[in-house]
Coordinates of C-alpha atoms in Angstrom, one line a residue:
Chain F
M52 CA 42.8 114.3 110.8
T53 CA 44.0 117.8 110.6
A54 CA 41.7 120.8 110.7
R55 CA 41.9 123.0 107.7
I56 CA 44.4 125.9 108.4
A57 CA 43.9 129.2 106.8
L58 CA 47.3 130.3 105.5
P59 CA 48.1 134.0 105.6
D60 CA 48.7 136.1 102.4
A61 CA 52.3 135.7 101.5
E62 CA 52.5 139.1 99.8
A63 CA 51.3 140.8 103.1
L64 CA 53.9 138.8 105.1
V65 CA 56.7 139.9 102.8
R66 CA 55.8 143.6 103.2
D67 CA 55.6 143.1 107.0
L68 CA 58.9 141.4 107.0
G69 CA 60.4 144.4 105.1
R70 CA 59.0 146.8 107.7
Q71 CA 60.6 144.8 110.5
I72 CA 63.9 144.6 108.9
A73 CA 64.1 148.2 107.6
P74 CA 65.2 149.9 110.9
S75 CA 68.2 147.6 111.4
V76 CA 69.6 147.8 107.9
Q77 CA 72.9 149.7 107.5
P78 CA 74.8 150.5 104.4
T79 CA 77.0 147.5 105.1
T80 CA 74.2 145.0 105.6
A81 CA 73.8 142.2 103.1
L82 CA 70.8 140.0 102.3
I83 CA 71.2 136.4 101.5
G84 CA 68.3 134.3 100.3
I85 CA 68.2 130.5 100.7
H86 CA 67.0 128.7 97.6
T87 CA 64.3 128.6 96.4
G88 CA 61.6 130.4 98.3
G89 CA 64.0 132.4 100.4
V90 CA 65.6 133.8 97.2
W91 CA 62.2 135.0 95.9
I92 CA 61.5 136.8 99.3
A93 CA 65.1 138.2 99.4
E94 CA 64.7 139.6 95.8
R95 CA 61.6 141.4 96.9
L96 CA 63.1 142.8 100.1
H97 CA 66.3 143.7 98.4
R98 CA 64.3 145.9 96.0
E99 CA 62.0 147.3 98.7
L100 CA 64.8 148.2 101.0
G101 CA 66.9 149.8 98.2
L102 CA 70.1 148.1 99.3
D103 CA 73.4 148.9 97.5
L104 CA 75.1 145.5 97.9
A105 CA 74.1 142.9 95.4
L106 CA 71.9 140.1 96.7
G107 CA 73.5 136.8 97.9
T108 CA 71.9 133.4 97.2
L109 CA 72.7 130.1 98.9
D110 CA 71.8 126.6 97.9
V111 CA 72.8 124.6 101.0
S112 CA 72.8 121.1 99.3
F113 CA 76.5 120.6 99.8
Y114 CA 76.1 121.3 103.5
R115 CA 73.0 119.4 104.4
D116 CA 73.2 116.9 107.3
D117 CA 70.9 114.4 105.6
F118 CA 73.2 113.7 102.6
E119 CA 73.9 110.2 104.1
Q120 CA 70.2 109.4 104.1
R121 CA 69.0 111.1 101.0
G122 CA 72.0 111.7 98.8
L123 CA 72.4 114.9 96.7
R124 CA 69.2 116.8 95.7
S125 CA 68.7 116.5 92.0
Q126 CA 68.4 120.3 91.5
V127 CA 71.4 122.0 93.0
R128 CA 71.8 125.7 92.1
P129 CA 74.9 127.7 92.4
S130 CA 75.5 129.7 95.6
T131 CA 76.4 133.3 94.7
I132 CA 77.9 135.6 97.3
P133 CA 78.9 138.7 95.4
F134 CA 80.5 140.6 98.3
E135 CA 83.1 140.1 101.0
V136 CA 81.7 138.2 104.0
D137 CA 84.5 139.2 106.3
G138 CA 83.2 141.7 108.9
R139 CA 79.8 142.1 107.3
D140 CA 76.4 142.1 108.9
L141 CA 74.3 139.5 107.1
I142 CA 70.6 138.8 107.1
L143 CA 69.7 135.3 106.0
I144 CA 66.2 134.9 104.5
D145 CA 64.2 131.7 104.3
D146 CA 60.6 130.9 103.5
V147 CA 59.7 128.4 106.2
L148 CA 61.7 127.9 109.4
Y149 CA 61.1 124.4 110.9
T150 CA 63.8 122.1 112.3
G151 CA 66.6 124.7 111.9
R152 CA 68.8 122.3 110.0
T153 CA 68.8 124.3 106.7
I154 CA 69.9 127.4 108.7
R155 CA 72.7 125.4 110.3
A156 CA 73.8 124.3 106.9
A157 CA 73.6 127.9 105.6
M158 CA 75.7 129.2 108.4
N159 CA 78.3 126.5 107.8
E160 CA 78.5 127.5 104.2
L161 CA 78.7 131.2 105.0
F162 CA 81.7 130.6 107.2
D163 CA 83.5 129.1 104.2
Y164 CA 83.3 132.5 102.6
G165 CA 84.6 134.4 105.5
R166 CA 83.9 135.6 109.1
P167 CA 80.8 137.8 109.2
A168 CA 80.4 140.4 111.9
S169 CA 76.9 139.1 112.5
I170 CA 74.1 136.9 111.0
R171 CA 70.5 137.5 111.6
L172 CA 67.6 135.4 110.4
A173 CA 64.4 136.4 108.7
A174 CA 61.7 133.8 108.0
L175 CA 58.4 134.3 106.3
I176 CA 56.8 131.5 108.4
D177 CA 58.0 130.0 111.7
R178 CA 56.2 126.7 112.1
G179 CA 58.0 125.7 115.3
G180 CA 59.4 122.2 115.6
R181 CA 63.0 123.3 116.1
E182 CA 65.6 120.5 116.5
L183 CA 68.5 122.9 116.9
P184 CA 69.0 126.1 119.0
I185 CA 68.2 128.5 116.2
A186 CA 65.8 131.4 116.3
A187 CA 64.6 134.0 113.7
Q188 CA 65.0 137.7 114.6
F189 CA 62.4 138.7 112.0
V190 CA 59.2 136.5 111.5
G191 CA 56.3 137.1 109.2
A192 CA 53.9 134.7 110.9
R193 CA 54.0 131.9 113.4
I194 CA 51.8 128.9 112.4
E195 CA 51.5 125.5 114.1
V196 CA 51.1 122.6 111.6
D197 CA 51.2 118.8 112.0
A198 CA 54.5 117.1 111.4
N199 CA 53.2 115.3 108.4
R200 CA 52.3 118.6 106.7
N201 CA 54.5 120.9 104.7
I202 CA 54.1 124.5 104.0
E203 CA 55.4 125.6 100.7
L204 CA 55.9 129.0 99.1
K205 CA 54.9 129.2 95.5
R206 CA 55.6 131.9 92.9
G207 CA 53.0 132.4 90.2
E208 CA 53.8 133.4 86.6
D209 CA 52.8 137.0 87.5
G210 CA 55.5 136.8 90.2
R211 CA 52.9 136.8 93.1
L212 CA 53.9 134.8 96.1
S213 CA 51.5 132.4 97.9
L214 CA 51.5 129.8 100.5
V215 CA 50.2 126.2 100.2
L216 CA 49.8 123.4 102.7
N217 CA 50.8 119.9 101.4
E218 CA 50.5 116.4 102.8
D219 CA 54.2 115.7 103.2
T220 CA 55.1 112.3 101.8
Q221 CA 58.7 112.5 102.9
A222 CA 59.5 114.2 106.2
A223 CA 60.1 117.9 105.7
G224 CA 63.5 119.2 105.1
H225 CA 63.2 122.6 106.6
Chain Z
M295 CA 64.9 96.0 80.0
T296 CA 68.2 94.7 81.2
A297 CA 69.5 96.2 84.3
N298 CA 72.0 99.0 83.8
P299 CA 75.0 98.2 86.1
Q300 CA 75.5 102.0 86.7
L301 CA 72.1 102.6 88.2
N302 CA 70.6 101.4 91.5
R303 CA 67.1 99.9 91.8
S304 CA 65.6 103.5 91.9
G305 CA 67.3 104.4 88.6
E306 CA 69.9 106.6 90.3
L307 CA 73.5 106.7 89.3
T308 CA 75.6 104.6 91.7
H309 CA 78.7 103.9 89.5
L310 CA 79.9 105.9 86.6
L311 CA 81.3 103.4 84.1
S312 CA 80.3 104.7 80.7
I313 CA 78.4 107.5 79.1
E314 CA 76.7 105.1 76.7
G315 CA 73.4 104.0 78.2
L316 CA 73.0 106.9 80.7
P317 CA 69.6 108.5 80.7
A318 CA 69.7 112.2 79.7
P319 CA 68.3 113.5 83.0
I320 CA 71.3 112.0 84.8
L321 CA 73.7 113.8 82.4
W322 CA 71.9 117.1 83.0
Q323 CA 71.9 116.5 86.7
I324 CA 75.7 116.0 86.6
L325 CA 76.2 119.2 84.5
D326 CA 73.9 121.3 86.7
T327 CA 75.6 120.1 89.9
A328 CA 79.0 120.7 88.4
R329 CA 78.0 124.3 87.8
S330 CA 77.5 124.8 91.6
F331 CA 80.9 123.2 92.1
V332 CA 82.6 125.7 89.9
N333 CA 81.5 128.4 92.3
V334 CA 82.9 126.4 95.2
G335 CA 86.2 126.2 93.4
E336 CA 86.4 130.0 93.2
R337 CA 86.0 130.6 96.9
E338 CA 88.7 131.2 99.5
V339 CA 87.8 127.8 101.1
K340 CA 87.4 125.4 98.2
K341 CA 86.0 122.6 100.3
V342 CA 82.6 121.3 101.1
P343 CA 81.9 118.6 103.8
L344 CA 79.8 116.2 101.6
L345 CA 82.3 113.3 101.7
R346 CA 83.7 113.9 105.1
G347 CA 85.0 110.6 106.6
K348 CA 84.8 108.7 103.2
S349 CA 87.8 107.0 101.8
V350 CA 88.3 107.2 98.1
F351 CA 90.9 105.0 96.5
N352 CA 92.5 106.1 93.2
L353 CA 93.3 102.7 91.6
F354 CA 95.6 103.5 88.7
F355 CA 96.7 100.4 86.9
E356 CA 97.9 102.6 84.0
A357 CA 100.1 105.7 84.5
S358 CA 98.3 109.1 84.4
T359 CA 99.3 112.2 86.2
R360 CA 96.7 114.7 85.2
T361 CA 93.5 112.6 85.6
R362 CA 94.7 111.1 88.9
T363 CA 95.6 114.6 90.2
T364 CA 92.2 116.0 89.2
F365 CA 90.3 113.1 90.9
E366 CA 92.5 113.6 93.9
I367 CA 91.8 117.3 94.1
A368 CA 88.0 116.7 93.5
A369 CA 87.9 114.1 96.3
K370 CA 89.8 116.4 98.7
R371 CA 87.5 119.4 97.9
L372 CA 84.6 117.1 98.9
S373 CA 86.5 116.5 102.2
A374 CA 87.1 112.8 101.5
D375 CA 90.4 111.0 102.4
V376 CA 92.2 110.0 99.3
I377 CA 94.6 107.1 98.8
N378 CA 96.6 107.0 95.6
L379 CA 97.6 103.5 94.4
N380 CA 99.8 103.3 91.3
I381 CA 99.4 99.6 90.9
A382 CA 101.4 99.5 87.7
T383 CA 104.3 99.8 90.1
S384 CA 102.9 97.8 93.0
S385 CA 101.4 94.5 94.0
Q386 CA 100.2 93.6 90.5
N387 CA 103.8 93.2 89.8
K388 CA 104.0 90.6 92.6
G389 CA 101.3 88.7 90.7
E390 CA 98.2 89.7 92.9
R391 CA 95.0 89.1 91.1
L392 CA 93.0 92.3 90.4
L393 CA 90.0 91.3 92.5
D394 CA 92.3 90.3 95.4
T395 CA 93.6 93.9 95.3
V396 CA 90.1 95.2 95.3
D397 CA 89.0 92.9 98.1
N398 CA 91.9 94.0 100.3
L399 CA 91.0 97.6 99.8
A400 CA 87.3 97.0 100.5
A401 CA 88.5 95.3 103.7
M402 CA 90.0 98.6 104.6
N403 CA 86.5 100.1 104.4
A404 CA 86.9 101.8 101.0
D405 CA 83.8 103.8 100.0
M406 CA 84.8 104.6 96.4
F407 CA 87.2 103.4 93.7
V408 CA 88.4 105.6 90.9
V409 CA 89.7 103.1 88.4
R410 CA 92.1 103.6 85.4
H411 CA 93.0 100.5 83.5
A412 CA 94.4 99.6 80.1
Q413 CA 91.8 96.8 79.7
S414 CA 88.4 97.9 78.4
G415 CA 85.7 96.9 80.9
A416 CA 88.0 96.9 84.0
A417 CA 85.8 99.4 86.0
H418 CA 82.7 97.5 85.0
F419 CA 84.3 94.3 86.3
I420 CA 85.1 95.8 89.6
A421 CA 81.7 97.4 89.9
N422 CA 80.1 94.0 89.5
H423 CA 82.3 92.5 92.2
V424 CA 82.1 95.1 95.0
A425 CA 79.5 95.4 97.8
P426 CA 76.6 97.8 97.0
N427 CA 77.9 100.5 99.4
I428 CA 81.0 100.9 97.3
H429 CA 80.9 103.2 94.3
V430 CA 83.1 102.8 91.2
I431 CA 84.1 105.6 88.8
N432 CA 85.8 104.8 85.5
A433 CA 88.8 107.0 84.9
G434 CA 89.5 105.5 81.6
D435 CA 89.4 101.8 80.5
G436 CA 91.4 100.8 77.4
R437 CA 89.8 102.1 74.2
H438 CA 86.3 101.9 75.7
E439 CA 85.4 105.1 77.6
H440 CA 86.6 107.9 79.8
P441 CA 83.3 109.2 81.0
T442 CA 84.4 112.1 83.2
Q443 CA 86.4 113.5 80.4
G444 CA 83.4 113.3 78.1
L445 CA 81.4 115.0 80.7
L446 CA 83.9 117.8 81.2
D447 CA 84.0 118.2 77.5
V448 CA 80.2 118.7 77.3
F449 CA 80.3 120.9 80.4
T450 CA 82.9 123.1 78.7
I451 CA 80.8 123.2 75.4
R452 CA 77.7 124.1 77.3
H453 CA 79.5 126.8 79.3
Y454 CA 80.5 128.6 76.1
K455 CA 77.7 127.6 73.7
H456 CA 74.8 127.4 76.3
D457 CA 72.8 124.8 74.4
F458 CA 73.5 121.7 72.2
S459 CA 70.4 121.8 69.9
S460 CA 72.0 123.6 67.0
L461 CA 75.7 122.8 67.4
R462 CA 78.2 121.3 64.9
V463 CA 81.0 119.5 66.7
A464 CA 84.1 118.2 65.0
I465 CA 86.5 115.6 66.6
V466 CA 89.8 115.4 65.0
G467 CA 92.6 112.9 65.0
D468 CA 93.0 109.5 66.4
V469 CA 89.4 108.6 67.1
L470 CA 90.1 104.9 66.7
H471 CA 92.2 104.6 69.8
S472 CA 90.4 107.4 71.8
R473 CA 88.2 106.6 74.7
V474 CA 87.8 110.4 75.1
A475 CA 86.3 110.6 71.7
R476 CA 83.9 107.7 72.4
S477 CA 82.7 109.2 75.6
Q478 CA 82.3 112.6 74.1
I479 CA 80.3 111.3 71.1
H480 CA 77.9 109.5 73.4
A481 CA 77.5 112.5 75.6
L482 CA 76.8 114.8 72.7
S483 CA 74.2 112.5 71.2
I484 CA 72.4 112.0 74.5
L485 CA 72.3 115.8 75.1
G486 CA 70.8 116.3 71.6
C487 CA 73.7 117.7 69.6
P488 CA 72.5 117.4 65.9
E489 CA 75.8 117.2 64.1
I490 CA 78.9 115.3 65.1
R491 CA 81.9 115.0 62.8
A492 CA 85.0 112.8 62.9
I493 CA 87.9 114.0 60.9
G494 CA 91.1 112.0 60.4
P495 CA 92.9 109.5 58.2
S496 CA 90.8 106.4 57.5
T497 CA 93.4 104.3 59.4
L498 CA 92.5 106.2 62.6
L499 CA 88.8 106.3 62.3
P500 CA 86.7 103.3 63.6
R501 CA 85.1 101.6 60.7
D502 CA 81.7 101.4 62.5
I503 CA 81.7 105.1 63.5
G504 CA 78.8 105.9 61.2
A505 CA 76.6 103.7 63.3
L506 CA 77.0 106.2 66.1
G507 CA 75.5 108.9 63.8
V508 CA 78.9 110.5 63.2
H509 CA 79.7 112.1 59.9
V510 CA 83.2 111.0 58.6
Y511 CA 85.6 113.4 56.9
H512 CA 89.2 112.8 55.8
D513 CA 89.8 116.4 54.9
M514 CA 90.2 119.2 57.4
H515 CA 88.8 122.0 55.3
A516 CA 85.7 120.2 54.5
G517 CA 85.3 118.8 58.0
L518 CA 85.8 122.0 59.9
K519 CA 83.6 124.1 57.7
D520 CA 81.2 126.1 59.9
V521 CA 81.6 124.0 63.1
D522 CA 81.1 125.6 66.5
V523 CA 83.4 123.2 68.4
V524 CA 86.7 121.5 67.5
T525 CA 88.0 118.8 69.8
M526 CA 91.5 117.9 69.0
L527 CA 92.7 114.4 70.2
R528 CA 96.1 113.6 71.4
L529 CA 98.1 111.6 68.9
Q530 CA 99.6 108.8 71.1
N531 CA 103.3 108.6 70.6
E532 CA 103.2 104.8 70.7
R533 CA 101.1 104.8 67.6
M534 CA 103.4 107.1 65.7
Q535 CA 105.9 104.4 64.7
G536 CA 103.2 101.9 63.5
P537 CA 101.9 101.4 60.1
L538 CA 98.8 103.6 60.7
L539 CA 100.7 106.8 60.0
P540 CA 103.3 108.1 57.7
S541 CA 105.1 110.6 60.0
P542 CA 104.4 113.2 62.6
Q543 CA 105.2 115.9 60.1
E544 CA 102.8 114.5 57.5
F545 CA 100.1 114.2 60.2
F546 CA 100.6 117.8 61.2
K547 CA 100.4 118.9 57.6
N548 CA 97.1 117.2 57.1
Y549 CA 95.4 117.2 60.4
G550 CA 97.3 119.5 62.7
L551 CA 95.1 122.4 63.8
T552 CA 96.6 125.6 62.5
P553 CA 95.1 129.1 62.5
E554 CA 94.5 128.7 58.7
K555 CA 92.5 125.5 59.1
L556 CA 90.6 126.9 62.1
A557 CA 89.6 129.8 60.0
V558 CA 87.0 127.7 58.1
A559 CA 85.2 127.0 61.3
R560 CA 82.7 129.6 62.7
P561 CA 84.5 132.7 64.0
D562 CA 83.3 132.0 67.5
A563 CA 84.3 128.3 67.4
I564 CA 86.1 127.0 70.5
V565 CA 88.9 124.6 70.6
L566 CA 89.1 121.7 73.1
H567 CA 92.0 119.2 73.8
P568 CA 91.9 116.6 76.6
G569 CA 95.7 117.0 77.2
P570 CA 98.5 116.4 77.4
M571 CA 99.1 118.2 74.0
N572 CA 101.7 117.4 71.4
R573 CA 102.4 120.9 70.1
G574 CA 103.3 120.9 66.5
I575 CA 101.8 117.4 66.0
E576 CA 98.1 117.7 66.4
I577 CA 97.9 121.3 67.4
D578 CA 99.8 124.4 66.6
S579 CA 101.0 126.6 69.6
S580 CA 99.2 129.7 68.2
V581 CA 95.9 127.8 68.3
A582 CA 96.5 126.1 71.6
D583 CA 97.4 129.5 73.2
G584 CA 95.0 131.5 71.1
K585 CA 91.8 133.2 72.1
Q586 CA 89.5 130.3 70.8
S587 CA 91.3 127.8 73.0
V588 CA 89.3 126.6 76.1
I589 CA 91.9 123.9 76.9
L590 CA 92.8 125.4 80.4
P591 CA 89.1 126.1 81.4
Q592 CA 88.6 122.4 80.5
V593 CA 91.0 121.5 83.4
T594 CA 89.3 123.8 85.8
F595 CA 85.9 122.5 84.9
G596 CA 87.1 118.9 85.0
I597 CA 87.5 119.2 88.8
A598 CA 84.0 120.5 89.3
V599 CA 82.6 117.7 87.1
R600 CA 84.5 115.0 89.1
M601 CA 83.1 116.6 92.3
A602 CA 79.6 116.4 90.9
V603 CA 80.0 112.8 89.8
M604 CA 81.6 111.7 93.1
S605 CA 79.0 113.4 95.3
I606 CA 76.1 112.1 93.2
V607 CA 77.1 108.5 93.2
A608 CA 78.2 108.6 96.9
G609 CA 74.7 109.8 97.9
N610 CA 72.9 107.0 95.9

């Protein structure tokens, strides 16, 4: 049995994440959102921070380490990196940071575009449970949830972001 | 429902043998996935690690340079190890049975076979024989199907036309002997294309083609009127001498795609050709190299489509 967990307001977390990131953003900094939730957050931050460089998006399906077990996900979206990665400071943006495997896959994919000067990570939620030595530099909120639960970011028709807690039928992929 | 040999017990694609009989969601999944692979192909590093450590055998019992090369590039860009076997010139000549060849390669821990064979149903036959962890892709079997070509054709059409629901597509030439035509017709119907036309002399159109919902035309001006897509088929040289055709010149005059004939199609119509082209027989150079031609993009997209098919079946 799990106690009901009150999830924070995703909109407030995005604003907070933006305030955390703002001081370390330079003209050369690029934001890259990880599909799908990370892209929604990145779109918002990109607008709020008023960055010049176009937003990058990554779908890490071709780099996941569970391809052998699960095959290719049925909805693969194109990754789009509309800038030179070589020598650039990058900020990766994801909705929920969990095992760290998605971030590992994202970094492997990014290095196939070039050699960035640095990569930092911003996550709306850090739910712990890391299986790899990966940490986020910018975190909206830290929440402990049971392994059989899954936190999901949703976007309503009005564009508002919200968090929901699901019973996880398959182990989470974050 | 009889079991579809291309699908596993969960209904996922495990072999690609024919377009006929594939559920529409699987076709859409292949096309969507291929779109992501087009972006990979434009990068500095054109490889992804999905099939790292896998062995892909190109089993070509029939000569083909282009198709074999695109499968080879696709497998390499997925980080697989690729072994090309041109069996037309190898052990089959020593009398080895087809399935013995396959068993030997399976004993070398093959993970995937890409099969081209002059006999219809060859890939199917191999797929029924191999262990469930081995995946088979049909790269053309006799007159039956060439599913990855059909898929790259519809991928190309979707790229330029975005949506199939109001398209008129004409397929011109030797439809009778063309596995390319058959696969494209099935793919277009499954994806909801409302009007497919076949244009050619009656000797080169299958008699039962109407059963596939295809409209038959023997005249180019009537058949090309207002179409959005024109697919030209290669006139196979070996058929030129037979009783089916008068002469290459005569064929070009009636069915060769020239700027004048193309002018009756919609002004934004695109022209496809599976290659290799016979310039001056089925297609005029000014059309092949003209601004409505998407023949070279077809080749580029063909690699992405084959990467999508290989990675989807390998994961299922």
